[in-house]
mmCIF file of C-alpha atoms in Angstrom:
data_model
loop_
_atom_site.group_PDB
_atom_site.id
_atom_site.type_symbol
_atom_site.label_atom_id
_atom_site.label_comp_id
_atom_site.label_asym_id
_atom_site.label_seq_id
_atom_site.Cartn_x
_atom_site.Cartn_y
_atom_site.Cartn_z
ATOM 1 C CA UNK D 1199 147.583 163.033 130.864
ATOM 2 C CA UNK D 1200 145.075 160.373 129.834
ATOM 3 C CA UNK D 1201 141.425 161.296 129.811
ATOM 4 C CA UNK D 1202 138.394 159.090 129.897
ATOM 5 C CA UNK D 1203 135.815 159.156 127.110
ATOM 6 C CA UNK D 1204 133.978 162.119 128.644
ATOM 7 C CA UNK D 1205 136.931 164.543 128.597
ATOM 8 C CA UNK D 1206 137.392 164.292 132.347
ATOM 9 C CA UNK D 1207 140.636 163.473 134.084
ATOM 10 C CA UNK D 1208 140.799 159.881 135.348
ATOM 11 C CA UNK D 1209 139.888 159.254 138.985
ATOM 12 C CA UNK D 1210 142.344 158.026 141.578
ATOM 13 C CA UNK D 1211 143.751 154.518 141.184
ATOM 14 C CA UNK D 1212 142.697 151.703 143.504
ATOM 15 C CA UNK D 1213 146.000 152.097 145.357
ATOM 16 C CA UNK D 1214 145.482 155.840 145.816
ATOM 17 C CA UNK D 1215 141.866 155.389 146.857
ATOM 18 C CA UNK D 1216 142.063 152.507 149.341
ATOM 19 C CA UNK D 1217 145.641 152.344 150.606
ATOM 20 C CA UNK D 1218 147.854 154.593 152.694
ATOM 21 C CA UNK D 1219 151.488 154.581 151.530
ATOM 22 C CA UNK D 1220 154.198 154.300 154.171
ATOM 23 C CA UNK D 1221 157.912 154.203 153.425
ATOM 24 C CA UNK D 1222 161.086 152.967 155.063
ATOM 25 C CA UNK D 1223 164.101 154.783 153.611
ATOM 26 C CA UNK D 1224 167.630 153.349 153.561
ATOM 27 C CA UNK D 1225 166.540 150.062 155.150
ATOM 28 C CA UNK D 1226 169.152 148.708 157.575
ATOM 29 C CA UNK D 1227 171.461 151.599 156.625
ATOM 30 C CA UNK D 1228 171.680 150.623 152.947
ATOM 31 C CA UNK D 1229 171.552 153.809 150.858
ATOM 32 C CA UNK D 1230 168.449 154.099 148.650
ATOM 33 C CA UNK D 1231 167.199 150.612 149.546
ATOM 34 C CA UNK D 1232 163.714 151.948 150.169
ATOM 35 C CA UNK D 1233 160.655 149.819 150.869
ATOM 36 C CA UNK D 1234 156.982 150.731 150.707
ATOM 37 C CA UNK D 1235 154.089 149.451 152.814
ATOM 38 C CA UNK D 1236 150.606 149.893 151.379
ATOM 39 C CA UNK D 1237 148.175 149.794 154.305
ATOM 40 C CA UNK D 1238 144.529 149.072 153.510
ATOM 41 C CA UNK D 1239 141.727 150.318 155.738
ATOM 42 C CA UNK D 1240 141.052 146.671 156.696
ATOM 43 C CA UNK D 1241 144.547 146.479 158.341
ATOM 44 C CA UNK D 1242 146.154 144.366 155.604
ATOM 45 C CA UNK D 1243 149.575 145.656 154.580
ATOM 46 C CA UNK D 1244 151.229 144.960 151.238
ATOM 47 C CA UNK D 1245 155.035 145.013 151.134
ATOM 48 C CA UNK D 1246 156.440 146.463 147.917
ATOM 49 C CA UNK D 1247 159.601 148.110 146.688
ATOM 50 C CA UNK D 1248 159.576 151.900 146.761
ATOM 51 C CA UNK D 1249 159.938 153.426 143.304
ATOM 52 C CA UNK D 1250 163.426 154.640 144.317
ATOM 53 C CA UNK D 1251 164.805 151.173 145.152
ATOM 54 C CA UNK D 1252 167.966 150.328 143.134
ATOM 55 C CA UNK D 1253 166.286 147.224 141.662
ATOM 56 C CA UNK D 1254 163.839 149.528 139.867
ATOM 57 C CA UNK D 1255 166.564 151.872 138.580
ATOM 58 C CA UNK D 1256 168.938 151.857 135.628
ATOM 59 C CA UNK D 1257 167.159 149.154 133.636
ATOM 60 C CA UNK D 1258 168.229 146.358 135.965
ATOM 61 C CA UNK D 1259 166.983 142.848 135.395
ATOM 62 C CA UNK D 1260 166.300 140.218 138.026
ATOM 63 C CA UNK D 1261 168.092 136.900 137.965
ATOM 64 C CA UNK D 1262 166.482 135.289 141.008
ATOM 65 C CA UNK D 1263 163.999 135.884 143.832
ATOM 66 C CA UNK D 1264 164.405 133.621 146.839
ATOM 67 C CA UNK D 1265 161.960 133.392 149.739
ATOM 68 C CA UNK D 1266 164.227 130.887 151.523
ATOM 69 C CA UNK D 1267 165.768 132.989 154.287
ATOM 70 C CA UNK D 1268 167.892 130.258 155.892
ATOM 71 C CA UNK D 1269 168.139 126.473 155.930
ATOM 72 C CA UNK D 1270 165.357 126.319 158.503
ATOM 73 C CA UNK D 1271 163.125 129.137 157.233
ATOM 74 C CA UNK D 1272 161.399 129.528 153.908
ATOM 75 C CA UNK D 1273 158.634 132.090 153.543
ATOM 76 C CA UNK D 1274 157.128 129.777 150.898
ATOM 77 C CA UNK D 1275 156.302 127.292 153.692
ATOM 78 C CA UNK D 1276 154.069 129.882 155.368
ATOM 79 C CA UNK D 1277 150.583 128.426 155.902
ATOM 80 C CA UNK D 1278 147.667 130.340 157.381
ATOM 81 C CA UNK D 1279 144.248 128.991 158.284
ATOM 82 C CA UNK D 1280 140.929 130.282 159.484
ATOM 83 C CA UNK D 1281 139.385 133.667 159.973
ATOM 84 C CA UNK D 1282 142.079 134.746 162.448
ATOM 85 C CA UNK D 1283 144.867 133.631 160.056
ATOM 86 C CA UNK D 1284 146.459 131.231 162.539
ATOM 87 C CA UNK D 1285 149.770 129.646 161.663
ATOM 88 C CA UNK D 1286 151.293 132.499 159.681
ATOM 89 C CA UNK D 1287 154.947 133.248 160.400
ATOM 90 C CA UNK D 1288 155.351 136.195 162.752
ATOM 91 C CA UNK D 1289 157.618 138.919 161.392
ATOM 92 C CA UNK D 1290 159.509 141.524 163.363
ATOM 93 C CA UNK D 1291 160.337 144.923 161.876
ATOM 94 C CA UNK D 1292 163.654 143.753 160.410
ATOM 95 C CA UNK D 1293 162.709 140.198 159.468
ATOM 96 C CA UNK D 1294 163.993 139.290 155.990
ATOM 97 C CA UNK D 1295 161.163 138.321 153.642
ATOM 98 C CA UNK D 1296 163.149 137.499 150.494
ATOM 99 C CA UNK D 1297 166.412 138.016 148.681
ATOM 100 C CA UNK D 1298 166.523 139.368 145.160
ATOM 101 C CA UNK D 1299 169.578 138.880 142.949
ATOM 102 C CA UNK D 1300 169.992 140.986 139.824
ATOM 103 C CA UNK D 1301 171.785 139.801 136.687
ATOM 104 C CA UNK D 1302 174.806 141.925 137.678
ATOM 105 C CA UNK D 1303 175.007 139.664 140.804
ATOM 106 C CA UNK D 1304 173.984 142.484 143.179
ATOM 107 C CA UNK D 1305 171.863 140.982 145.960
ATOM 108 C CA UNK D 1306 169.218 142.828 147.938
ATOM 109 C CA UNK D 1307 167.473 141.584 151.065
ATOM 110 C CA UNK D 1308 163.896 142.781 151.386
ATOM 111 C CA UNK D 1309 162.767 143.268 154.987
ATOM 112 C CA UNK D 1310 159.230 143.347 156.390
ATOM 113 C CA UNK D 1311 159.644 146.894 157.846
ATOM 114 C CA UNK D 1312 156.815 146.199 160.294
ATOM 115 C CA UNK D 1313 155.611 143.716 162.875
ATOM 116 C CA UNK D 1314 152.847 141.337 161.889
ATOM 117 C CA UNK D 1315 151.792 137.930 160.652
ATOM 118 C CA UNK D 1316 152.871 136.911 157.152
ATOM 119 C CA UNK D 1317 149.696 136.028 155.259
ATOM 120 C CA UNK D 1318 151.173 135.347 151.842
ATOM 121 C CA UNK D 1319 154.124 135.819 149.587
ATOM 122 C CA UNK D 1320 153.720 136.603 145.913
ATOM 123 C CA UNK D 1321 154.712 133.400 144.131
ATOM 124 C CA UNK D 1322 153.825 134.978 140.769
ATOM 125 C CA UNK D 1323 157.045 137.029 140.868
ATOM 126 C CA UNK D 1324 159.050 133.804 141.089
ATOM 127 C CA UNK D 1325 157.678 132.767 137.700
ATOM 128 C CA UNK D 1326 157.532 136.221 136.103
ATOM 129 C CA UNK D 1327 160.182 138.467 137.681
ATOM 130 C CA UNK D 1328 159.288 141.314 135.334
ATOM 131 C CA UNK D 1329 156.091 141.873 137.387
ATOM 132 C CA UNK D 1330 158.281 143.204 140.188
ATOM 133 C CA UNK D 1331 160.011 145.579 137.790
ATOM 134 C CA UNK D 1332 156.964 146.750 135.843
ATOM 135 C CA UNK D 1333 154.219 146.754 138.497
ATOM 136 C CA UNK D 1334 155.885 146.875 141.938
ATOM 137 C CA UNK D 1335 152.820 148.314 143.721
ATOM 138 C CA UNK D 1336 150.267 145.940 142.214
ATOM 139 C CA UNK D 1337 150.967 142.573 140.567
ATOM 140 C CA UNK D 1338 154.648 142.733 141.569
ATOM 141 C CA UNK D 1339 154.107 143.052 145.320
ATOM 142 C CA UNK D 1340 156.365 140.988 147.598
ATOM 143 C CA UNK D 1341 154.172 139.930 150.525
ATOM 144 C CA UNK D 1342 150.992 140.592 152.487
ATOM 145 C CA UNK D 1343 151.348 141.162 156.225
ATOM 146 C CA UNK D 1344 148.646 141.515 158.875
ATOM 147 C CA UNK D 1345 149.609 143.546 161.960
ATOM 148 C CA UNK D 1346 148.004 142.710 165.302
ATOM 149 C CA UNK D 1347 144.746 144.593 165.757
ATOM 150 C CA UNK D 1348 146.158 146.764 168.546
ATOM 151 C CA UNK D 1349 149.254 147.574 166.459
ATOM 152 C CA UNK D 1350 147.458 148.329 163.187
ATOM 153 C CA UNK D 1351 146.996 152.017 164.044
ATOM 154 C CA UNK D 1352 150.715 152.259 164.874
ATOM 155 C CA UNK D 1353 152.089 150.905 161.562
ATOM 156 C CA UNK D 1354 153.125 154.374 160.407
ATOM 157 C CA UNK D 1355 154.948 155.298 163.625
ATOM 158 C CA UNK D 1356 158.309 153.951 162.446
ATOM 159 C CA UNK D 1357 157.672 154.696 158.775
ATOM 160 C CA UNK D 1358 157.593 157.830 156.638
ATOM 161 C CA UNK D 1359 154.512 159.361 155.071
ATOM 162 C CA UNK D 1360 154.619 159.962 151.319
ATOM 163 C CA UNK D 1361 155.395 163.666 151.895
ATOM 164 C CA UNK D 1362 158.215 162.893 154.362
ATOM 165 C CA UNK D 1363 159.617 160.260 152.011
ATOM 166 C CA UNK D 1364 159.589 162.682 149.079
ATOM 167 C CA UNK D 1365 161.515 165.153 151.253
ATOM 168 C CA UNK D 1366 164.148 162.462 151.972
ATOM 169 C CA UNK D 1367 164.437 161.669 148.251
ATOM 170 C CA UNK D 1368 164.752 165.387 147.389
ATOM 171 C CA UNK D 1369 167.467 165.812 150.024
ATOM 172 C CA UNK D 1370 169.326 162.810 148.598
ATOM 173 C CA UNK D 1371 169.197 164.324 145.113
ATOM 174 C CA UNK D 1372 170.425 167.690 146.436
ATOM 175 C CA UNK D 1373 173.268 165.972 148.327
ATOM 176 C CA UNK D 1374 174.334 164.118 145.164
ATOM 177 C CA UNK D 1375 174.326 167.336 143.131
ATOM 178 C CA UNK D 1376 176.285 169.171 145.835
ATOM 179 C CA UNK D 1377 179.106 166.610 145.829
ATOM 180 C CA UNK D 1378 182.160 167.710 143.840
ATOM 181 C CA UNK D 1379 182.863 165.636 140.733
#
């Protein structure tokens, strides 16, 4: 454990202090493809990969990140304006946000996991893919989403709390160990 100069344990990180973590396990039925939503008290939600996502396991490396969802839809073309963030693409719970291809050619689609207006995508991870691998909850985030005001209190309804998510991960580990070799 790192200590500050006064022999006291460090305080909580910015993420721990200001954000509530919500998780979506096995997104769209894909085993271990877990996503994380960091919800700030101001309603903004940051889409990240959960620490258990296969991209972050086994020393994988990323070949490509693509925000172009189809010929007619690129998340990079998202433009918002004004205080009310008009013009942002509206996302449903299972709207694809990007596709990530690893060097072993495995492709993962990252979904929004919530309803809201897409405010921005993280273009920095297009240039430096290692940000996603090394700092998935901070500099390597995927997108920022703003739920409607009336829906902001309901973000966690279809998601798991950190404790519930940890229980799912523990059950997965127990199931793997219980399988005969």
